[in-house]
Amino acid sequence: TQLLEQSPQFLSIQEGENLTVYCNSSSVFSSLQWYRQEPGEGPVLLVTVVTGGEVKKLKRLTFQFGDARKDSSLHITAAQTGDTGLYLCAGAVAADSWGKLQFGAGTQVVVTP
Amino acid sequence: DAGITQSPRHKVTETGTPVTLRCHQTENHRYMYWYRQDPGHGLRLIHYSYGVKDTDKGEVSDGYSVSRSKTEDFLLTLESATSSQTSVYFCAISVQRGYTDTQYFGPGTRLTVL
């Protein structure tokens, strides 16, 4: 059973379009991370959000942590082909959980020229 | 890249044979993890370690064992591989900054059990 539900599972858009990926849960997280994974490689950390309502920007990527710390979103503006990849969200359930994270199943994003 | 290596990177084996995957880190991190990644499931935790000789089970630990005799090495063993254990296996370390735990991943091992 996935604690974190990501939607959509798959997203195909053209270069220049915007997209949003959602990560939802009924659990409260002490922090939430977003990763991007490319074929044949391990996930690479994009951002960590900690405070409810927090918004972080990484160039064309905007990450938001919900006020209740149960959900998050990733918005990409003017997508580029280099944004293609599997996007994973992961939440830390408690501060004393031995650093364990709960992962969503991922959203596969394909950006075509 | 947090200095994490995994070996082997690819392995094909037969049902019933034992298999050991190795994770090596160079930065003395306390916490280490083994995950498997399958389509539609994301990353699922197999086992984790919070110190030398200190390990515990994750959500999909059946059929797997681990050992950590040194800080830098975390071994995952499939005692008798089955086809359902065909997967991509990732090792990770955790870095704690304040109240935040962030994980960094190795490059993965693709295991095929025939």
mmCIF file with all atom_site columns, C-alpha atoms in Angstrom:
data_model
loop_
_atom_site.group_PDB
_atom_site.id
_atom_site.type_symbol
_atom_site.label_atom_id
_atom_site.label_alt_id
_atom_site.label_comp_id
_atom_site.label_asym_id
_atom_site.label_entity_id
_atom_site.label_seq_id
_atom_site.pdbx_PDB_ins_code
_atom_site.Cartn_x
_atom_site.Cartn_y
_atom_site.Cartn_z
_atom_site.occupancy
_atom_site.B_iso_or_equiv
_atom_site.pdbx_formal_charge
_atom_site.auth_seq_id
_atom_site.auth_comp_id
_atom_site.auth_asym_id
_atom_site.auth_atom_id
_atom_site.pdbx_PDB_model_num
ATOM 1   C CA . THR A 1 1   ? 0.000  0.000   0.000   1.00 0.00 ? 1   THR A CA 1
ATOM 2   C CA . GLN A 1 2   ? 1.427  3.305   -1.113  1.00 0.00 ? 2   GLN A CA 1
ATOM 3   C CA . LEU A 1 3   ? 1.324  5.967   1.602   1.00 0.00 ? 3   LEU A CA 1
ATOM 4   C CA . LEU A 1 4   ? 2.090  8.598   -1.004  1.00 0.00 ? 4   LEU A CA 1
ATOM 5   C CA . GLU A 1 5   ? -0.068 8.765   -4.119  1.00 0.00 ? 5   GLU A CA 1
ATOM 6   C CA . GLN A 1 6   ? 1.396  10.497  -7.138  1.00 0.00 ? 6   GLN A CA 1
ATOM 7   C CA . SER A 1 7   ? -0.628 11.743  -10.068 1.00 0.00 ? 7   SER A CA 1
ATOM 8   C CA . PRO A 1 8   ? -0.632 11.496  -12.922 1.00 0.00 ? 8   PRO A CA 1
ATOM 9   C CA . GLN A 1 9   ? 1.336  8.293   -13.442 1.00 0.00 ? 9   GLN A CA 1
ATOM 10  C CA . PHE A 1 10  ? 2.399  9.401   -16.920 1.00 0.00 ? 10  PHE A CA 1
ATOM 11  C CA . LEU A 1 11  ? 2.557  12.785  -18.584 1.00 0.00 ? 11  LEU A CA 1
ATOM 12  C CA . SER A 1 12  ? 3.559  13.565  -22.156 1.00 0.00 ? 12  SER A CA 1
ATOM 13  C CA . ILE A 1 13  ? 3.835  17.185  -23.238 1.00 0.00 ? 13  ILE A CA 1
ATOM 14  C CA . GLN A 1 14  ? 5.559  19.293  -25.851 1.00 0.00 ? 14  GLN A CA 1
ATOM 15  C CA . GLU A 1 15  ? 8.465  21.580  -25.228 1.00 0.00 ? 15  GLU A CA 1
ATOM 16  C CA . GLY A 1 16  ? 7.356  24.962  -23.920 1.00 0.00 ? 16  GLY A CA 1
ATOM 17  C CA . GLU A 1 17  ? 4.244  23.687  -22.158 1.00 0.00 ? 17  GLU A CA 1
ATOM 18  C CA . ASN A 1 18  ? 3.723  23.735  -18.412 1.00 0.00 ? 18  ASN A CA 1
ATOM 19  C CA . LEU A 1 19  ? 3.022  20.724  -16.222 1.00 0.00 ? 19  LEU A CA 1
ATOM 20  C CA . THR A 1 20  ? 2.144  19.907  -12.632 1.00 0.00 ? 20  THR A CA 1
ATOM 21  C CA . VAL A 1 21  ? 2.744  16.693  -10.713 1.00 0.00 ? 21  VAL A CA 1
ATOM 22  C CA . TYR A 1 22  ? 0.919  15.982  -7.475  1.00 0.00 ? 22  TYR A CA 1
ATOM 23  C CA . CYS A 1 23  ? 1.887  14.000  -4.410  1.00 0.00 ? 23  CYS A CA 1
ATOM 24  C CA . ASN A 1 24  ? -0.876 13.307  -1.881  1.00 0.00 ? 24  ASN A CA 1
ATOM 25  C CA . SER A 1 25  ? -1.198 11.446  1.384   1.00 0.00 ? 25  SER A CA 1
ATOM 26  C CA . SER A 1 26  ? -3.401 11.124  4.443   1.00 0.00 ? 26  SER A CA 1
ATOM 27  C CA . SER A 1 27  ? -0.251 11.122  6.595   1.00 0.00 ? 27  SER A CA 1
ATOM 28  C CA . VAL A 1 28  ? 1.616  14.124  7.923   1.00 0.00 ? 28  VAL A CA 1
ATOM 29  C CA . PHE A 1 29  ? 5.287  14.333  6.965   1.00 0.00 ? 29  PHE A CA 1
ATOM 30  C CA . SER A 1 30  ? 8.077  16.094  8.795   1.00 0.00 ? 30  SER A CA 1
ATOM 31  C CA . SER A 1 31  ? 9.699  16.781  5.431   1.00 0.00 ? 31  SER A CA 1
ATOM 32  C CA . LEU A 1 32  ? 9.177  15.877  1.804   1.00 0.00 ? 32  LEU A CA 1
ATOM 33  C CA . GLN A 1 33  ? 11.688 15.405  -0.964  1.00 0.00 ? 33  GLN A CA 1
ATOM 34  C CA . TRP A 1 34  ? 11.374 15.420  -4.739  1.00 0.00 ? 34  TRP A CA 1
ATOM 35  C CA . TYR A 1 35  ? 13.752 13.351  -6.847  1.00 0.00 ? 35  TYR A CA 1
ATOM 36  C CA . ARG A 1 36  ? 14.289 12.961  -10.569 1.00 0.00 ? 36  ARG A CA 1
ATOM 37  C CA . GLN A 1 37  ? 15.502 9.691   -12.009 1.00 0.00 ? 37  GLN A CA 1
ATOM 38  C CA . GLU A 1 38  ? 16.820 9.047   -15.498 1.00 0.00 ? 38  GLU A CA 1
ATOM 39  C CA . PRO A 1 39  ? 17.024 5.597   -17.111 1.00 0.00 ? 39  PRO A CA 1
ATOM 40  C CA . GLY A 1 40  ? 19.820 3.447   -15.727 1.00 0.00 ? 40  GLY A CA 1
ATOM 41  C CA . GLU A 1 41  ? 20.591 5.807   -12.865 1.00 0.00 ? 41  GLU A CA 1
ATOM 42  C CA . GLY A 1 42  ? 19.625 6.298   -9.256  1.00 0.00 ? 42  GLY A CA 1
ATOM 43  C CA . PRO A 1 43  ? 17.223 9.037   -8.150  1.00 0.00 ? 43  PRO A CA 1
ATOM 44  C CA . VAL A 1 44  ? 18.789 12.464  -7.742  1.00 0.00 ? 44  VAL A CA 1
ATOM 45  C CA . LEU A 1 45  ? 17.509 14.889  -5.136  1.00 0.00 ? 45  LEU A CA 1
ATOM 46  C CA . LEU A 1 46  ? 15.875 18.055  -6.480  1.00 0.00 ? 46  LEU A CA 1
ATOM 47  C CA . VAL A 1 47  ? 14.566 19.701  -3.336  1.00 0.00 ? 47  VAL A CA 1
ATOM 48  C CA . THR A 1 48  ? 13.531 19.189  0.280   1.00 0.00 ? 48  THR A CA 1
ATOM 49  C CA . VAL A 1 49  ? 10.564 21.058  1.763   1.00 0.00 ? 49  VAL A CA 1
ATOM 50  C CA . VAL A 1 50  ? 10.031 21.201  5.487   1.00 0.00 ? 50  VAL A CA 1
ATOM 51  C CA . THR A 1 51  ? 7.549  23.881  6.483   1.00 0.00 ? 51  THR A CA 1
ATOM 52  C CA . GLY A 1 52  ? 3.813  23.734  5.748   1.00 0.00 ? 52  GLY A CA 1
ATOM 53  C CA . GLY A 1 53  ? 2.971  26.166  2.947   1.00 0.00 ? 53  GLY A CA 1
ATOM 54  C CA . GLU A 1 54  ? 6.598  26.390  1.873   1.00 0.00 ? 54  GLU A CA 1
ATOM 55  C CA . VAL A 1 55  ? 7.346  27.213  -1.766  1.00 0.00 ? 55  VAL A CA 1
ATOM 56  C CA . LYS A 1 56  ? 10.767 26.584  -3.276  1.00 0.00 ? 56  LYS A CA 1
ATOM 57  C CA . LYS A 1 57  ? 11.936 27.449  -6.760  1.00 0.00 ? 57  LYS A CA 1
ATOM 58  C CA . LEU A 1 58  ? 14.689 25.760  -8.700  1.00 0.00 ? 58  LEU A CA 1
ATOM 59  C CA . LYS A 1 59  ? 15.004 27.598  -12.021 1.00 0.00 ? 59  LYS A CA 1
ATOM 60  C CA . ARG A 1 60  ? 11.817 26.587  -13.910 1.00 0.00 ? 60  ARG A CA 1
ATOM 61  C CA . LEU A 1 61  ? 10.691 24.139  -11.219 1.00 0.00 ? 61  LEU A CA 1
ATOM 62  C CA . THR A 1 62  ? 8.417  25.253  -8.390  1.00 0.00 ? 62  THR A CA 1
ATOM 63  C CA . PHE A 1 63  ? 7.775  23.009  -5.409  1.00 0.00 ? 63  PHE A CA 1
ATOM 64  C CA . GLN A 1 64  ? 5.026  23.551  -2.873  1.00 0.00 ? 64  GLN A CA 1
ATOM 65  C CA . PHE A 1 65  ? 4.416  21.807  0.443   1.00 0.00 ? 65  PHE A CA 1
ATOM 66  C CA . GLY A 1 66  ? 0.812  21.789  1.600   1.00 0.00 ? 66  GLY A CA 1
ATOM 67  C CA . ASP A 1 67  ? -0.189 23.766  4.677   1.00 0.00 ? 67  ASP A CA 1
ATOM 68  C CA . ALA A 1 68  ? -0.987 20.561  6.576   1.00 0.00 ? 68  ALA A CA 1
ATOM 69  C CA . ARG A 1 69  ? 2.240  18.871  5.353   1.00 0.00 ? 69  ARG A CA 1
ATOM 70  C CA . LYS A 1 70  ? 0.265  16.025  3.770   1.00 0.00 ? 70  LYS A CA 1
ATOM 71  C CA . ASP A 1 71  ? 0.697  16.906  0.114   1.00 0.00 ? 71  ASP A CA 1
ATOM 72  C CA . SER A 1 72  ? 3.037  18.565  -2.330  1.00 0.00 ? 72  SER A CA 1
ATOM 73  C CA . SER A 1 73  ? 3.185  19.630  -5.942  1.00 0.00 ? 73  SER A CA 1
ATOM 74  C CA . LEU A 1 74  ? 5.867  20.132  -8.539  1.00 0.00 ? 74  LEU A CA 1
ATOM 75  C CA . HIS A 1 75  ? 5.222  22.634  -11.320 1.00 0.00 ? 75  HIS A CA 1
ATOM 76  C CA . ILE A 1 76  ? 7.488  22.940  -14.342 1.00 0.00 ? 76  ILE A CA 1
ATOM 77  C CA . THR A 1 77  ? 7.227  26.071  -16.457 1.00 0.00 ? 77  THR A CA 1
ATOM 78  C CA . ALA A 1 78  ? 8.130  25.991  -20.145 1.00 0.00 ? 78  ALA A CA 1
ATOM 79  C CA . ALA A 1 79  ? 9.259  22.378  -20.093 1.00 0.00 ? 79  ALA A CA 1
ATOM 80  C CA . GLN A 1 80  ? 12.387 21.362  -21.962 1.00 0.00 ? 80  GLN A CA 1
ATOM 81  C CA . THR A 1 81  ? 13.395 17.951  -23.305 1.00 0.00 ? 81  THR A CA 1
ATOM 82  C CA . GLY A 1 82  ? 15.958 17.771  -20.509 1.00 0.00 ? 82  GLY A CA 1
ATOM 83  C CA . ASP A 1 83  ? 13.102 17.667  -17.998 1.00 0.00 ? 83  ASP A CA 1
ATOM 84  C CA . THR A 1 84  ? 12.189 14.187  -19.209 1.00 0.00 ? 84  THR A CA 1
ATOM 85  C CA . GLY A 1 85  ? 12.461 11.652  -16.399 1.00 0.00 ? 85  GLY A CA 1
ATOM 86  C CA . LEU A 1 86  ? 10.740 9.855   -13.562 1.00 0.00 ? 86  LEU A CA 1
ATOM 87  C CA . TYR A 1 87  ? 9.768  12.224  -10.772 1.00 0.00 ? 87  TYR A CA 1
ATOM 88  C CA . LEU A 1 88  ? 9.478  10.721  -7.311  1.00 0.00 ? 88  LEU A CA 1
ATOM 89  C CA . CYS A 1 89  ? 8.207  12.271  -4.121  1.00 0.00 ? 89  CYS A CA 1
ATOM 90  C CA . ALA A 1 90  ? 9.273  10.888  -0.764  1.00 0.00 ? 90  ALA A CA 1
ATOM 91  C CA . GLY A 1 91  ? 8.165  11.767  2.739   1.00 0.00 ? 91  GLY A CA 1
ATOM 92  C CA . ALA A 1 92  ? 9.772  11.380  6.132   1.00 0.00 ? 92  ALA A CA 1
ATOM 93  C CA . VAL A 1 93  ? 7.034  10.221  8.498   1.00 0.00 ? 93  VAL A CA 1
ATOM 94  C CA . ALA A 1 94  ? 8.710  11.193  11.752  1.00 0.00 ? 94  ALA A CA 1
ATOM 95  C CA . ALA A 1 95  ? 11.905 12.834  12.864  1.00 0.00 ? 95  ALA A CA 1
ATOM 96  C CA . ASP A 1 96  ? 13.062 9.700   14.672  1.00 0.00 ? 96  ASP A CA 1
ATOM 97  C CA . SER A 1 97  ? 12.356 7.183   11.919  1.00 0.00 ? 97  SER A CA 1
ATOM 98  C CA . TRP A 1 98  ? 16.007 6.300   11.280  1.00 0.00 ? 98  TRP A CA 1
ATOM 99  C CA . GLY A 1 99  ? 15.957 8.528   8.227   1.00 0.00 ? 99  GLY A CA 1
ATOM 100 C CA . LYS A 1 100 ? 13.468 6.277   6.456   1.00 0.00 ? 100 LYS A CA 1
ATOM 101 C CA . LEU A 1 101 ? 11.392 7.679   3.624   1.00 0.00 ? 101 LEU A CA 1
ATOM 102 C CA . GLN A 1 102 ? 8.093  6.611   2.070   1.00 0.00 ? 102 GLN A CA 1
ATOM 103 C CA . PHE A 1 103 ? 8.180  6.905   -1.713  1.00 0.00 ? 103 PHE A CA 1
ATOM 104 C CA . GLY A 1 104 ? 5.418  7.516   -4.181  1.00 0.00 ? 104 GLY A CA 1
ATOM 105 C CA . ALA A 1 105 ? 5.237  5.306   -7.280  1.00 0.00 ? 105 ALA A CA 1
ATOM 106 C CA . GLY A 1 106 ? 6.503  8.103   -9.483  1.00 0.00 ? 106 GLY A CA 1
ATOM 107 C CA . THR A 1 107 ? 5.334  10.189  -12.427 1.00 0.00 ? 107 THR A CA 1
ATOM 108 C CA . GLN A 1 108 ? 6.957  9.521   -15.778 1.00 0.00 ? 108 GLN A CA 1
ATOM 109 C CA . VAL A 1 109 ? 7.321  12.819  -17.645 1.00 0.00 ? 109 VAL A CA 1
ATOM 110 C CA . VAL A 1 110 ? 8.143  12.861  -21.344 1.00 0.00 ? 110 VAL A CA 1
ATOM 111 C CA . VAL A 1 111 ? 8.848  16.174  -23.028 1.00 0.00 ? 111 VAL A CA 1
ATOM 112 C CA . THR A 1 112 ? 8.946  16.035  -26.803 1.00 0.00 ? 112 THR A CA 1
ATOM 113 C CA . PRO A 1 113 ? 10.543 18.614  -29.109 1.00 0.00 ? 113 PRO A CA 1
ATOM 114 C CA . ASP B 2 1   ? 27.095 11.856  -5.711  1.00 0.00 ? 1   ASP B CA 1
ATOM 115 C CA . ALA B 2 2   ? 27.761 11.100  -1.988  1.00 0.00 ? 2   ALA B CA 1
ATOM 116 C CA . GLY B 2 3   ? 30.461 8.541   -2.890  1.00 0.00 ? 3   GLY B CA 1
ATOM 117 C CA . ILE B 2 4   ? 28.152 5.537   -3.214  1.00 0.00 ? 4   ILE B CA 1
ATOM 118 C CA . THR B 2 5   ? 29.050 2.623   -5.445  1.00 0.00 ? 5   THR B CA 1
ATOM 119 C CA . GLN B 2 6   ? 27.212 -0.613  -6.054  1.00 0.00 ? 6   GLN B CA 1
ATOM 120 C CA . SER B 2 7   ? 28.499 -3.905  -7.378  1.00 0.00 ? 7   SER B CA 1
ATOM 121 C CA . PRO B 2 8   ? 27.815 -5.644  -9.572  1.00 0.00 ? 8   PRO B CA 1
ATOM 122 C CA . ARG B 2 9   ? 25.887 -3.241  -11.780 1.00 0.00 ? 9   ARG B CA 1
ATOM 123 C CA . HIS B 2 10  ? 24.234 -6.056  -13.695 1.00 0.00 ? 10  HIS B CA 1
ATOM 124 C CA . LYS B 2 11  ? 23.723 -9.697  -12.821 1.00 0.00 ? 11  LYS B CA 1
ATOM 125 C CA . VAL B 2 12  ? 21.867 -12.600 -14.350 1.00 0.00 ? 12  VAL B CA 1
ATOM 126 C CA . THR B 2 13  ? 21.389 -15.664 -12.184 1.00 0.00 ? 13  THR B CA 1
ATOM 127 C CA . GLU B 2 14  ? 19.253 -18.760 -11.945 1.00 0.00 ? 14  GLU B CA 1
ATOM 128 C CA . THR B 2 15  ? 16.427 -19.557 -9.566  1.00 0.00 ? 15  THR B CA 1
ATOM 129 C CA . GLY B 2 16  ? 17.650 -21.083 -6.341  1.00 0.00 ? 16  GLY B CA 1
ATOM 130 C CA . THR B 2 17  ? 21.158 -19.633 -6.381  1.00 0.00 ? 17  THR B CA 1
ATOM 131 C CA . PRO B 2 18  ? 22.448 -17.271 -3.688  1.00 0.00 ? 18  PRO B CA 1
ATOM 132 C CA . VAL B 2 19  ? 23.253 -13.709 -4.709  1.00 0.00 ? 19  VAL B CA 1
ATOM 133 C CA . THR B 2 20  ? 25.038 -10.947 -2.807  1.00 0.00 ? 20  THR B CA 1
ATOM 134 C CA . LEU B 2 21  ? 24.926 -7.300  -3.795  1.00 0.00 ? 21  LEU B CA 1
ATOM 135 C CA . ARG B 2 22  ? 27.391 -4.839  -2.342  1.00 0.00 ? 22  ARG B CA 1
ATOM 136 C CA . CYS B 2 23  ? 26.987 -1.181  -1.472  1.00 0.00 ? 23  CYS B CA 1
ATOM 137 C CA . HIS B 2 24  ? 30.055 0.857   -0.608  1.00 0.00 ? 24  HIS B CA 1
ATOM 138 C CA . GLN B 2 25  ? 30.190 4.436   0.663   1.00 0.00 ? 25  GLN B CA 1
ATOM 139 C CA . THR B 2 26  ? 33.229 6.600   1.273   1.00 0.00 ? 26  THR B CA 1
ATOM 140 C CA . GLU B 2 27  ? 31.843 9.266   3.620   1.00 0.00 ? 27  GLU B CA 1
ATOM 141 C CA . ASN B 2 28  ? 31.179 7.393   6.875   1.00 0.00 ? 28  ASN B CA 1
ATOM 142 C CA . HIS B 2 29  ? 27.424 7.879   6.925   1.00 0.00 ? 29  HIS B CA 1
ATOM 143 C CA . ARG B 2 30  ? 25.603 6.044   9.677   1.00 0.00 ? 30  ARG B CA 1
ATOM 144 C CA . TYR B 2 31  ? 22.349 5.176   7.912   1.00 0.00 ? 31  TYR B CA 1
ATOM 145 C CA . MET B 2 32  ? 22.212 2.961   4.838   1.00 0.00 ? 32  MET B CA 1
ATOM 146 C CA . TYR B 2 33  ? 19.271 1.448   2.963   1.00 0.00 ? 33  TYR B CA 1
ATOM 147 C CA . TRP B 2 34  ? 18.455 -1.152  0.351   1.00 0.00 ? 34  TRP B CA 1
ATOM 148 C CA . TYR B 2 35  ? 15.493 -0.609  -1.959  1.00 0.00 ? 35  TYR B CA 1
ATOM 149 C CA . ARG B 2 36  ? 14.042 -2.423  -4.892  1.00 0.00 ? 36  ARG B CA 1
ATOM 150 C CA . GLN B 2 37  ? 12.352 -0.588  -7.740  1.00 0.00 ? 37  GLN B CA 1
ATOM 151 C CA . ASP B 2 38  ? 9.666  -2.177  -9.867  1.00 0.00 ? 38  ASP B CA 1
ATOM 152 C CA . PRO B 2 39  ? 7.294  -0.545  -12.374 1.00 0.00 ? 39  PRO B CA 1
ATOM 153 C CA . GLY B 2 40  ? 4.226  0.881   -10.676 1.00 0.00 ? 40  GLY B CA 1
ATOM 154 C CA . HIS B 2 41  ? 5.660  0.472   -7.178  1.00 0.00 ? 41  HIS B CA 1
ATOM 155 C CA . GLY B 2 42  ? 8.295  3.140   -6.918  1.00 0.00 ? 42  GLY B CA 1
ATOM 156 C CA . LEU B 2 43  ? 11.020 2.417   -4.401  1.00 0.00 ? 43  LEU B CA 1
ATOM 157 C CA . ARG B 2 44  ? 10.266 -0.093  -1.658  1.00 0.00 ? 44  ARG B CA 1
ATOM 158 C CA . LEU B 2 45  ? 12.486 -0.484  1.381   1.00 0.00 ? 45  LEU B CA 1
ATOM 159 C CA . ILE B 2 46  ? 13.985 -3.956  1.881   1.00 0.00 ? 46  ILE B CA 1
ATOM 160 C CA . HIS B 2 47  ? 16.299 -3.473  4.865   1.00 0.00 ? 47  HIS B CA 1
ATOM 161 C CA . TYR B 2 48  ? 18.122 -0.633  6.494   1.00 0.00 ? 48  TYR B CA 1
ATOM 162 C CA . SER B 2 49  ? 21.035 -0.135  8.844   1.00 0.00 ? 49  SER B CA 1
ATOM 163 C CA . TYR B 2 50  ? 21.585 2.453   11.556  1.00 0.00 ? 50  TYR B CA 1
ATOM 164 C CA . GLY B 2 51  ? 25.129 1.414   12.413  1.00 0.00 ? 51  GLY B CA 1
ATOM 165 C CA . VAL B 2 52  ? 27.667 -1.385  12.262  1.00 0.00 ? 52  VAL B CA 1
ATOM 166 C CA . LYS B 2 53  ? 25.850 -4.664  12.960  1.00 0.00 ? 53  LYS B CA 1
ATOM 167 C CA . ASP B 2 54  ? 22.589 -2.740  13.524  1.00 0.00 ? 54  ASP B CA 1
ATOM 168 C CA . THR B 2 55  ? 20.004 -3.581  10.881  1.00 0.00 ? 55  THR B CA 1
ATOM 169 C CA . ASP B 2 56  ? 16.244 -3.856  10.631  1.00 0.00 ? 56  ASP B CA 1
ATOM 170 C CA . LYS B 2 57  ? 13.581 -4.976  8.189   1.00 0.00 ? 57  LYS B CA 1
ATOM 171 C CA . GLY B 2 58  ? 11.744 -2.771  5.747   1.00 0.00 ? 58  GLY B CA 1
ATOM 172 C CA . GLU B 2 59  ? 8.389  -3.361  4.087   1.00 0.00 ? 59  GLU B CA 1
ATOM 173 C CA . VAL B 2 60  ? 9.545  -6.080  1.617   1.00 0.00 ? 60  VAL B CA 1
ATOM 174 C CA . SER B 2 61  ? 12.195 -7.990  3.551   1.00 0.00 ? 61  SER B CA 1
ATOM 175 C CA . ASP B 2 62  ? 11.033 -11.589 2.938   1.00 0.00 ? 62  ASP B CA 1
ATOM 176 C CA . GLY B 2 63  ? 13.707 -13.560 1.066   1.00 0.00 ? 63  GLY B CA 1
ATOM 177 C CA . TYR B 2 64  ? 16.439 -11.018 1.794   1.00 0.00 ? 64  TYR B CA 1
ATOM 178 C CA . SER B 2 65  ? 19.089 -10.658 4.476   1.00 0.00 ? 65  SER B CA 1
ATOM 179 C CA . VAL B 2 66  ? 21.683 -7.963  5.083   1.00 0.00 ? 66  VAL B CA 1
ATOM 180 C CA . SER B 2 67  ? 24.948 -7.505  6.890   1.00 0.00 ? 67  SER B CA 1
ATOM 181 C CA . ARG B 2 68  ? 27.010 -4.523  7.888   1.00 0.00 ? 68  ARG B CA 1
ATOM 182 C CA . SER B 2 69  ? 30.360 -5.422  9.423   1.00 0.00 ? 69  SER B CA 1
ATOM 183 C CA . LYS B 2 70  ? 31.980 -2.092  8.498   1.00 0.00 ? 70  LYS B CA 1
ATOM 184 C CA . THR B 2 71  ? 30.564 1.412   8.281   1.00 0.00 ? 71  THR B CA 1
ATOM 185 C CA . GLU B 2 72  ? 31.358 1.678   4.595   1.00 0.00 ? 72  GLU B CA 1
ATOM 186 C CA . ASP B 2 73  ? 29.831 -1.594  3.371   1.00 0.00 ? 73  ASP B CA 1
ATOM 187 C CA . PHE B 2 74  ? 26.233 -2.790  3.390   1.00 0.00 ? 74  PHE B CA 1
ATOM 188 C CA . LEU B 2 75  ? 25.587 -6.177  1.805   1.00 0.00 ? 75  LEU B CA 1
ATOM 189 C CA . LEU B 2 76  ? 22.247 -7.491  0.550   1.00 0.00 ? 76  LEU B CA 1
ATOM 190 C CA . THR B 2 77  ? 21.899 -11.261 0.153   1.00 0.00 ? 77  THR B CA 1
ATOM 191 C CA . LEU B 2 78  ? 19.239 -13.244 -1.605  1.00 0.00 ? 78  LEU B CA 1
ATOM 192 C CA . GLU B 2 79  ? 19.640 -16.651 0.000   1.00 0.00 ? 79  GLU B CA 1
ATOM 193 C CA . SER B 2 80  ? 17.830 -18.493 -2.781  1.00 0.00 ? 80  SER B CA 1
ATOM 194 C CA . ALA B 2 81  ? 16.890 -16.203 -5.642  1.00 0.00 ? 81  ALA B CA 1
ATOM 195 C CA . THR B 2 82  ? 13.404 -16.391 -7.145  1.00 0.00 ? 82  THR B CA 1
ATOM 196 C CA . SER B 2 83  ? 12.029 -14.871 -10.339 1.00 0.00 ? 83  SER B CA 1
ATOM 197 C CA . SER B 2 84  ? 9.951  -12.430 -8.260  1.00 0.00 ? 84  SER B CA 1
ATOM 198 C CA . GLN B 2 85  ? 13.229 -10.900 -7.082  1.00 0.00 ? 85  GLN B CA 1
ATOM 199 C CA . THR B 2 86  ? 14.076 -9.759  -10.592 1.00 0.00 ? 86  THR B CA 1
ATOM 200 C CA . SER B 2 87  ? 14.311 -6.015  -10.077 1.00 0.00 ? 87  SER B CA 1
ATOM 201 C CA . VAL B 2 88  ? 16.577 -3.011  -9.913  1.00 0.00 ? 88  VAL B CA 1
ATOM 202 C CA . TYR B 2 89  ? 18.184 -2.648  -6.506  1.00 0.00 ? 89  TYR B CA 1
ATOM 203 C CA . PHE B 2 90  ? 19.313 0.682   -5.107  1.00 0.00 ? 90  PHE B CA 1
ATOM 204 C CA . CYS B 2 91  ? 21.431 1.446   -2.110  1.00 0.00 ? 91  CYS B CA 1
ATOM 205 C CA . ALA B 2 92  ? 21.100 4.782   -0.353  1.00 0.00 ? 92  ALA B CA 1
ATOM 206 C CA . ILE B 2 93  ? 22.613 6.718   2.520   1.00 0.00 ? 93  ILE B CA 1
ATOM 207 C CA . SER B 2 94  ? 20.873 9.310   4.642   1.00 0.00 ? 94  SER B CA 1
ATOM 208 C CA . VAL B 2 95  ? 22.238 12.680  5.577   1.00 0.00 ? 95  VAL B CA 1
ATOM 209 C CA . GLN B 2 96  ? 20.575 14.528  8.430   1.00 0.00 ? 96  GLN B CA 1
ATOM 210 C CA . ARG B 2 97  ? 20.656 18.306  8.458   1.00 0.00 ? 97  ARG B CA 1
ATOM 211 C CA . GLY B 2 98  ? 18.732 19.750  11.368  1.00 0.00 ? 98  GLY B CA 1
ATOM 212 C CA . TYR B 2 99  ? 15.403 17.938  11.404  1.00 0.00 ? 99  TYR B CA 1
ATOM 213 C CA . THR B 2 100 ? 15.600 16.925  7.756   1.00 0.00 ? 100 THR B CA 1
ATOM 214 C CA . ASP B 2 101 ? 16.661 13.507  6.478   1.00 0.00 ? 101 ASP B CA 1
ATOM 215 C CA . THR B 2 102 ? 17.761 13.421  2.867   1.00 0.00 ? 102 THR B CA 1
ATOM 216 C CA . GLN B 2 103 ? 18.733 10.286  1.003   1.00 0.00 ? 103 GLN B CA 1
ATOM 217 C CA . TYR B 2 104 ? 21.340 9.940   -1.705  1.00 0.00 ? 104 TYR B CA 1
ATOM 218 C CA . PHE B 2 105 ? 21.339 6.948   -4.009  1.00 0.00 ? 105 PHE B CA 1
ATOM 219 C CA . GLY B 2 106 ? 23.843 4.707   -5.689  1.00 0.00 ? 106 GLY B CA 1
ATOM 220 C CA . PRO B 2 107 ? 23.654 3.903   -9.408  1.00 0.00 ? 107 PRO B CA 1
ATOM 221 C CA . GLY B 2 108 ? 21.698 0.670   -8.941  1.00 0.00 ? 108 GLY B CA 1
ATOM 222 C CA . THR B 2 109 ? 22.110 -3.024  -9.701  1.00 0.00 ? 109 THR B CA 1
ATOM 223 C CA . ARG B 2 110 ? 19.909 -4.673  -12.312 1.00 0.00 ? 110 ARG B CA 1
ATOM 224 C CA . LEU B 2 111 ? 19.266 -8.262  -11.253 1.00 0.00 ? 111 LEU B CA 1
ATOM 225 C CA . THR B 2 112 ? 17.596 -10.831 -13.473 1.00 0.00 ? 112 THR B CA 1
ATOM 226 C CA . VAL B 2 113 ? 16.611 -14.203 -12.020 1.00 0.00 ? 113 VAL B CA 1
ATOM 227 C CA . LEU B 2 114 ? 15.850 -16.795 -14.673 1.00 0.00 ? 114 LEU B CA 1
#
